[in-house]
Amino acid sequence: MGYAHVMRDEVDDLSEAWAHERPDLDLGPVEIFSRLSRLSRHLDLARRDAFSGSGIESWEFDVLAALRRAGDPYELSPGRLLRETLVTSGTMTNRVDRLASRGLVERLPDPADRRGVLVRLTPDGKATVDSAFEALLAAEREFLDGLSGDQQSQLTDLLRRLLVPFSS
Amino acid sequence: MGYAHVMRDEVDDLSEAWAHERPDLDLGPVEIFSRLSRLSRHLDLARRDAFSGSGIESWEFDVLAALRRAGDPYELSPGRLLRETLVTSGTMTNRVDRLASRGLVERLPDPADRRGVLVRLTPDGKATVDSAFEALLAAEREFLDGLSGDQQSQLTDLLRRLLVPFSS
DNA sequence: TCGGAATATCTTGACATCAAGAGAAATCGA
DNA sequence: TCGATTTCTCTTGATGTCAAGATATTCCGA
């Protein structure tokens, strides 16, 4: 049966308050989307802690991880990187500048398109992102403690259903 | 049976790439937390669109909504507001400044504590947040189209389990 | 082949956020 | 009652992000 009937989170308070003030509205979406956005906020903060041991920040990990999982030779264009990380082009220019000045990536001319460049992970960048990824996984695993394997699969499936419309 | 076996989202690509590069790691957490964080990012962007009709931005809604659901007389301290919205005190000072200059809230001295102030929703602020909230609910409801009522309840329950540890 | 439209990246200026700390008032133990 | 600690809000300076636009190159239809 589980403990659903005794568990109470911050969104229960929030939606109860809304229900009191606006009993005329259907607050269904609040139950899901407020939890999603608050969870994401809490997890961002926890992620920052997890990365502090590896000496990088979350935005750095996002870029390095995209390059890392692209596989050898760990190269992607800035355009591809910004689509993977959902930021604007100005932001990505700035991120690559800072990562390059730290020696974690380097810019190369794209041999196939003279407008373009390629961003490549350096050996230093690869070691950094590998260590950060392991720390992140370890931290995240703790947050899944309260969920059985079945529940984790269910949650994955439900989140995928929500995400599909956004995945072009 | 549903369509789980044919649905594929952007995180399926991402985790497949990781599995290829790091077959030594247990990537379970990625399936859930990457989806949470990417969903949250997409939803933030959608929220911005939903609010543009009401003439406010997401950060303004967050503050106005906290005051609105507090109920008459729609007053909270800055400290309470920053705990509800998970931002720092400097951010909240800045937010209240800008909302006050737009006439949506006003600052009052706290009669019970001379260090403190109270932030109160103006009638204009109340009308604004009520209209924005209805627009938000309408937009969010569309994203839930792909989930049955049962699935929405399941998702709510699973998200609550993840959120409880963060809800002090 | 040529010109317009699309694409790729970078630049600029404004702005929201944060971390750290300052100042004022309240609280609590001795 | 007094002093130390805590609480509450605001200030400051640095920084990351965005929107809009500039520049260079490629693509594509006529």
XYZ file of C-alpha atoms (C1' of nucleotides) in Angstrom:
396
model
C 0.000 0.000 0.000
C 2.872 2.421 0.541
C 2.798 5.615 2.523
C 1.073 7.868 0.027
C -1.601 8.712 2.554
C 0.835 10.147 5.062
C 3.317 11.787 2.703
C 2.965 15.495 2.295
C 5.208 17.853 0.363
C 5.468 21.589 -0.145
C 3.191 21.479 -3.181
C 0.383 19.969 -1.108
C 0.449 23.164 0.942
C 0.617 25.301 -2.148
C -2.262 23.654 -3.964
C -4.395 23.549 -0.850
C -3.911 27.298 -0.539
C -4.887 27.790 -4.174
C -7.946 25.569 -3.738
C -9.060 27.723 -0.833
C -8.606 30.953 -2.752
C -9.792 29.818 -6.173
C -12.299 26.973 -5.634
C -13.692 27.797 -9.088
C -10.612 26.552 -10.957
C -9.469 23.056 -11.921
C -6.058 22.891 -10.277
C -5.045 19.545 -11.737
C -2.048 20.900 -13.662
C -0.643 22.522 -10.516
C -0.165 19.138 -8.866
C 2.182 18.014 -11.604
C 3.845 21.127 -12.951
C 4.523 22.814 -9.645
C 6.215 19.636 -8.490
C 8.239 19.423 -11.679
C 9.469 22.961 -11.418
C 10.223 22.856 -7.713
C 11.978 19.511 -8.010
C 14.080 20.879 -10.812
C 15.048 23.867 -8.705
C 16.016 21.713 -5.726
C 17.939 19.336 -7.969
C 19.862 22.194 -9.569
C 21.059 23.236 -6.150
C 22.028 19.649 -5.276
C 23.827 19.312 -8.605
C 25.908 22.359 -7.800
C 27.113 20.662 -4.617
C 27.844 17.414 -6.446
C 30.022 19.256 -8.954
C 31.911 21.381 -6.478
C 34.171 18.416 -5.697
C 35.095 18.171 -9.389
C 35.795 21.895 -9.602
C 33.260 22.720 -12.256
C 29.889 24.419 -12.437
C 26.633 23.077 -13.806
C 26.767 25.042 -17.037
C 30.279 23.748 -17.679
C 29.142 20.175 -17.147
C 26.266 20.590 -19.582
C 28.635 21.540 -22.394
C 31.394 19.070 -21.554
C 28.895 16.224 -21.170
C 27.378 16.872 -24.598
C 30.859 16.652 -26.122
C 31.777 13.601 -24.067
C 28.799 11.521 -25.050
C 29.261 12.447 -28.720
C 32.169 9.974 -28.619
C 35.610 10.136 -30.121
C 36.823 12.626 -31.363
C 34.541 14.524 -28.925
C 33.676 17.298 -31.360
C 30.414 19.194 -31.919
C 29.538 22.486 -33.557
C 28.367 25.392 -31.378
C 24.998 25.176 -33.095
C 24.595 21.539 -32.164
C 25.721 22.302 -28.627
C 23.177 25.041 -28.149
C 20.394 22.807 -29.391
C 21.457 20.077 -26.981
C 21.641 22.416 -24.016
C 18.658 24.662 -24.832
C 20.501 27.984 -24.580
C 20.942 30.832 -27.055
C 23.878 31.311 -29.387
C 25.279 34.244 -27.428
C 25.291 32.130 -24.311
C 27.105 29.303 -26.063
C 29.769 31.615 -27.482
C 30.415 32.843 -23.981
C 30.470 29.327 -22.502
C 32.910 28.016 -25.080
C 35.135 31.083 -24.551
C 35.343 30.397 -20.851
C 35.846 26.654 -21.228
C 38.582 27.262 -23.802
C 40.353 29.708 -21.497
C 40.310 27.009 -18.826
C 41.816 24.546 -21.305
C 38.872 22.135 -21.168
C 37.868 22.553 -24.818
C 39.410 24.014 -27.964
C 37.950 25.638 -31.069
C 38.841 24.253 -34.497
C 37.763 25.486 -37.928
C 35.144 23.203 -39.448
C 36.839 21.675 -42.522
C 33.459 21.211 -44.208
C 31.957 24.692 -43.712
C 33.979 27.858 -43.506
C 31.221 29.603 -41.515
C 31.459 27.020 -38.821
C 33.756 25.909 -36.075
C 34.037 22.709 -34.094
C 34.407 22.557 -30.342
C 36.563 19.680 -29.192
C 37.079 18.279 -25.712
C 40.718 18.316 -24.548
C 42.150 15.358 -22.579
C 41.863 17.574 -19.517
C 38.222 18.287 -20.319
C 37.505 14.610 -20.784
C 39.003 13.661 -17.431
C 37.100 16.480 -15.755
C 33.717 15.568 -17.170
C 34.178 11.856 -16.492
C 34.881 12.488 -12.855
C 32.031 14.987 -12.540
C 29.574 12.591 -14.166
C 30.359 9.855 -11.688
C 29.886 12.250 -8.795
C 26.580 13.379 -10.253
C 25.288 9.834 -10.677
C 26.199 8.992 -7.111
C 24.388 12.041 -5.761
C 21.335 11.429 -7.899
C 21.090 7.786 -6.904
C 20.457 8.879 -3.338
C 17.424 10.861 -4.363
C 15.947 7.729 -5.921
C 16.197 5.802 -2.667
C 12.527 6.272 -1.892
C 11.409 4.677 -5.164
C 11.338 0.961 -5.975
C 12.675 -0.228 -9.307
C 9.139 -0.536 -10.620
C 8.295 2.953 -9.530
C 11.397 4.290 -11.232
C 10.357 2.621 -14.485
C 6.837 3.995 -14.162
C 8.149 7.477 -13.532
C 10.520 7.265 -16.486
C 7.653 6.231 -18.729
C 5.344 9.004 -17.549
C 8.015 11.664 -17.892
C 8.812 10.429 -21.385
C 5.184 10.889 -22.366
C 5.324 14.505 -21.262
C 8.658 15.132 -22.949
C 7.884 13.581 -26.344
C 5.956 16.603 -27.695
C 8.989 18.806 -27.013
C 11.424 16.438 -28.715
C 10.570 17.731 -32.201
C -1.202 -1.358 -23.673
C -0.346 2.197 -24.684
C 2.403 3.302 -27.008
C 5.361 3.152 -24.657
C 7.192 0.854 -27.009
C 7.169 3.318 -29.885
C 7.595 6.569 -27.972
C 11.039 8.050 -28.035
C 12.187 11.352 -26.617
C 15.380 13.372 -26.624
C 16.600 11.714 -23.427
C 16.458 8.289 -25.064
C 19.080 9.558 -27.515
C 21.098 11.110 -24.727
C 21.161 8.049 -22.493
C 21.846 5.734 -25.414
C 24.878 7.851 -26.244
C 26.049 7.681 -22.641
C 25.525 3.915 -22.539
C 27.696 3.566 -25.614
C 30.483 5.721 -24.163
C 30.296 4.569 -20.550
C 28.972 0.978 -20.527
C 30.606 0.589 -17.119
C 28.198 2.936 -15.345
C 24.676 2.446 -14.020
C 22.784 5.149 -15.886
C 19.481 4.683 -14.093
C 19.388 8.165 -12.580
C 19.897 9.774 -15.990
C 16.593 8.403 -17.229
C 14.696 10.279 -14.567
C 16.724 13.357 -13.752
C 17.637 14.313 -17.301
C 13.971 14.172 -18.162
C 13.052 16.253 -15.124
C 15.550 18.945 -15.917
C 14.838 19.085 -19.642
C 11.087 19.101 -19.046
C 11.502 21.922 -16.610
C 13.489 23.902 -19.140
C 10.912 23.381 -21.885
C 8.091 24.231 -19.505
C 9.791 27.446 -18.439
C 9.891 28.541 -22.041
C 6.235 27.611 -22.536
C 5.313 29.440 -19.350
C 6.937 32.587 -20.686
C 4.652 32.453 -23.716
C 1.599 31.801 -21.573
C 2.333 34.888 -19.481
C 3.158 37.216 -22.337
C -0.578 37.724 -22.907
C -0.962 38.905 -19.317
C 1.978 41.274 -19.634
C 4.118 39.758 -16.897
C 7.214 37.593 -16.679
C 7.656 34.292 -14.892
C 9.550 35.728 -11.930
C 6.806 38.301 -11.433
C 4.178 35.579 -11.421
C 6.081 33.571 -8.840
C 6.003 36.433 -6.361
C 2.469 37.621 -7.107
C 1.134 34.055 -6.924
C 2.664 33.473 -3.499
C 0.933 36.609 -2.235
C -2.330 35.751 -3.964
C -2.657 32.285 -2.478
C -1.797 33.595 0.979
C -5.349 34.979 0.960
C -6.742 38.276 2.167
C -5.027 40.673 2.968
C -2.465 39.211 0.504
C 0.538 40.055 2.624
C 3.815 38.163 3.204
C 7.248 39.125 4.482
C 10.184 39.163 2.061
C 11.697 36.305 4.047
C 8.634 34.157 3.595
C 8.507 35.050 -0.082
C 12.074 33.996 -0.691
C 11.516 30.685 1.052
C 8.433 30.060 -1.084
C 10.188 30.909 -4.327
C 13.638 29.428 -3.575
C 15.654 32.557 -4.388
C 18.138 34.571 -2.339
C 17.330 37.653 -0.306
C 19.102 39.980 -2.715
C 16.994 38.651 -5.547
C 13.809 39.146 -3.581
C 14.692 42.728 -2.673
C 15.217 43.420 -6.359
C 11.989 41.668 -7.377
C 9.879 43.536 -4.861
C 11.472 46.820 -5.956
C 10.502 46.239 -9.545
C 7.009 44.973 -8.740
C 6.432 47.985 -6.492
C 7.571 50.380 -9.218
C 5.007 48.764 -11.531
C 2.319 49.244 -8.886
C 1.597 45.529 -8.480
C 2.717 45.315 -4.829
C 3.483 47.743 -2.019
C 5.830 47.612 0.957
C 4.442 48.207 4.444
C 6.263 48.286 7.761
C 5.617 45.126 9.761
C 3.686 46.302 12.851
C 4.960 43.319 14.847
C 8.685 43.531 14.042
C 10.503 46.757 13.334
C 13.219 44.972 11.382
C 10.683 43.605 8.973
C 8.410 44.734 6.193
C 5.348 43.243 4.607
C 4.754 43.011 0.890
C 1.119 43.421 -0.068
C -0.609 42.760 -3.361
C -2.378 45.835 -4.795
C -5.789 45.463 -6.472
C -3.946 45.842 -9.766
C -1.545 43.081 -8.777
C -4.395 40.800 -7.789
C -6.191 41.261 -11.105
C -2.946 40.674 -12.972
C -2.036 37.468 -11.187
C -5.559 36.055 -11.422
C -5.612 36.497 -15.161
C -2.085 35.132 -15.570
C -2.892 32.073 -13.455
C -5.863 31.166 -15.617
C -3.740 31.500 -18.752
C -1.082 29.310 -17.193
C -3.547 26.587 -16.211
C -4.983 26.547 -19.718
C -1.553 26.193 -21.290
C -0.471 23.512 -18.852
C -3.618 21.491 -19.351
C -2.637 20.973 -22.977
C 0.628 19.384 -21.976
C -1.308 16.835 -19.926
C -3.362 15.738 -22.910
C -1.258 12.647 -23.453
C -1.877 11.336 -19.933
C -5.022 9.672 -18.665
C -6.456 10.706 -15.324
C -4.964 7.623 -13.718
C -1.564 8.366 -15.163
C -1.756 11.926 -13.887
C -2.487 10.654 -10.380
C 0.382 8.165 -10.588
C 2.756 10.853 -11.771
C 1.656 13.194 -9.014
C 2.279 10.500 -6.432
C 5.727 9.613 -7.772
C 6.808 13.228 -7.972
C 5.618 13.801 -4.426
C 7.815 10.954 -3.235
C 10.824 12.623 -4.801
C 9.919 16.040 -3.455
C 9.182 15.082 0.145
C 12.848 14.973 1.246
C 13.277 18.558 0.078
C 10.182 19.800 1.868
C 11.952 20.029 5.230
C 25.576 31.608 -63.103
C 23.561 34.795 -60.185
C 20.951 36.890 -56.424
C 18.059 36.284 -52.507
C 17.149 33.518 -48.552
C 18.839 30.637 -45.055
C 22.426 29.272 -41.907
C 26.358 29.614 -38.507
C 28.680 32.138 -35.281
C 29.816 36.100 -32.776
C 29.019 40.914 -30.695
C 26.632 44.132 -27.926
C 23.966 46.054 -24.199
C 20.540 45.244 -20.783
C 19.250 42.683 -16.973
C 18.188 39.038 -13.342
C 20.597 36.368 -10.167
C 23.883 35.156 -6.663
C 27.324 35.260 -2.740
C 29.004 37.855 0.757
C 28.481 41.032 3.984
C 26.469 45.310 6.407
C 23.145 47.365 9.553
C 19.247 47.231 12.622
C 16.200 44.908 15.729
C 14.711 40.898 18.363
C 15.714 36.940 21.254
C 17.718 34.263 24.803
C 20.787 32.650 28.402
C 23.346 33.910 32.436
C 19.422 43.470 32.823
C 23.155 42.836 29.707
C 25.758 40.915 26.007
C 26.068 37.570 22.505
C 23.660 35.412 18.989
C 20.178 35.167 15.692
C 17.037 37.058 12.472
C 15.525 40.194 8.869
C 16.263 43.038 5.030
C 19.036 45.480 1.975
C 23.535 46.704 -0.557
C 27.374 45.693 -3.446
C 30.061 43.737 -7.119
C 30.602 39.953 -10.191
C 28.691 37.049 -13.475
C 25.746 34.262 -16.684
C 21.968 34.748 -19.809
C 19.124 36.701 -23.276
C 17.350 39.331 -27.387
C 18.618 41.635 -31.241
C 21.511 42.398 -34.720
C 26.101 42.101 -37.471
C 29.047 39.430 -40.500
C 30.447 35.752 -43.338
C 29.300 31.687 -45.893
C 26.330 28.347 -48.044
C 22.227 26.886 -50.394
C 18.781 26.994 -53.862
C 15.633 28.503 -57.458
C 15.324 30.989 -61.719
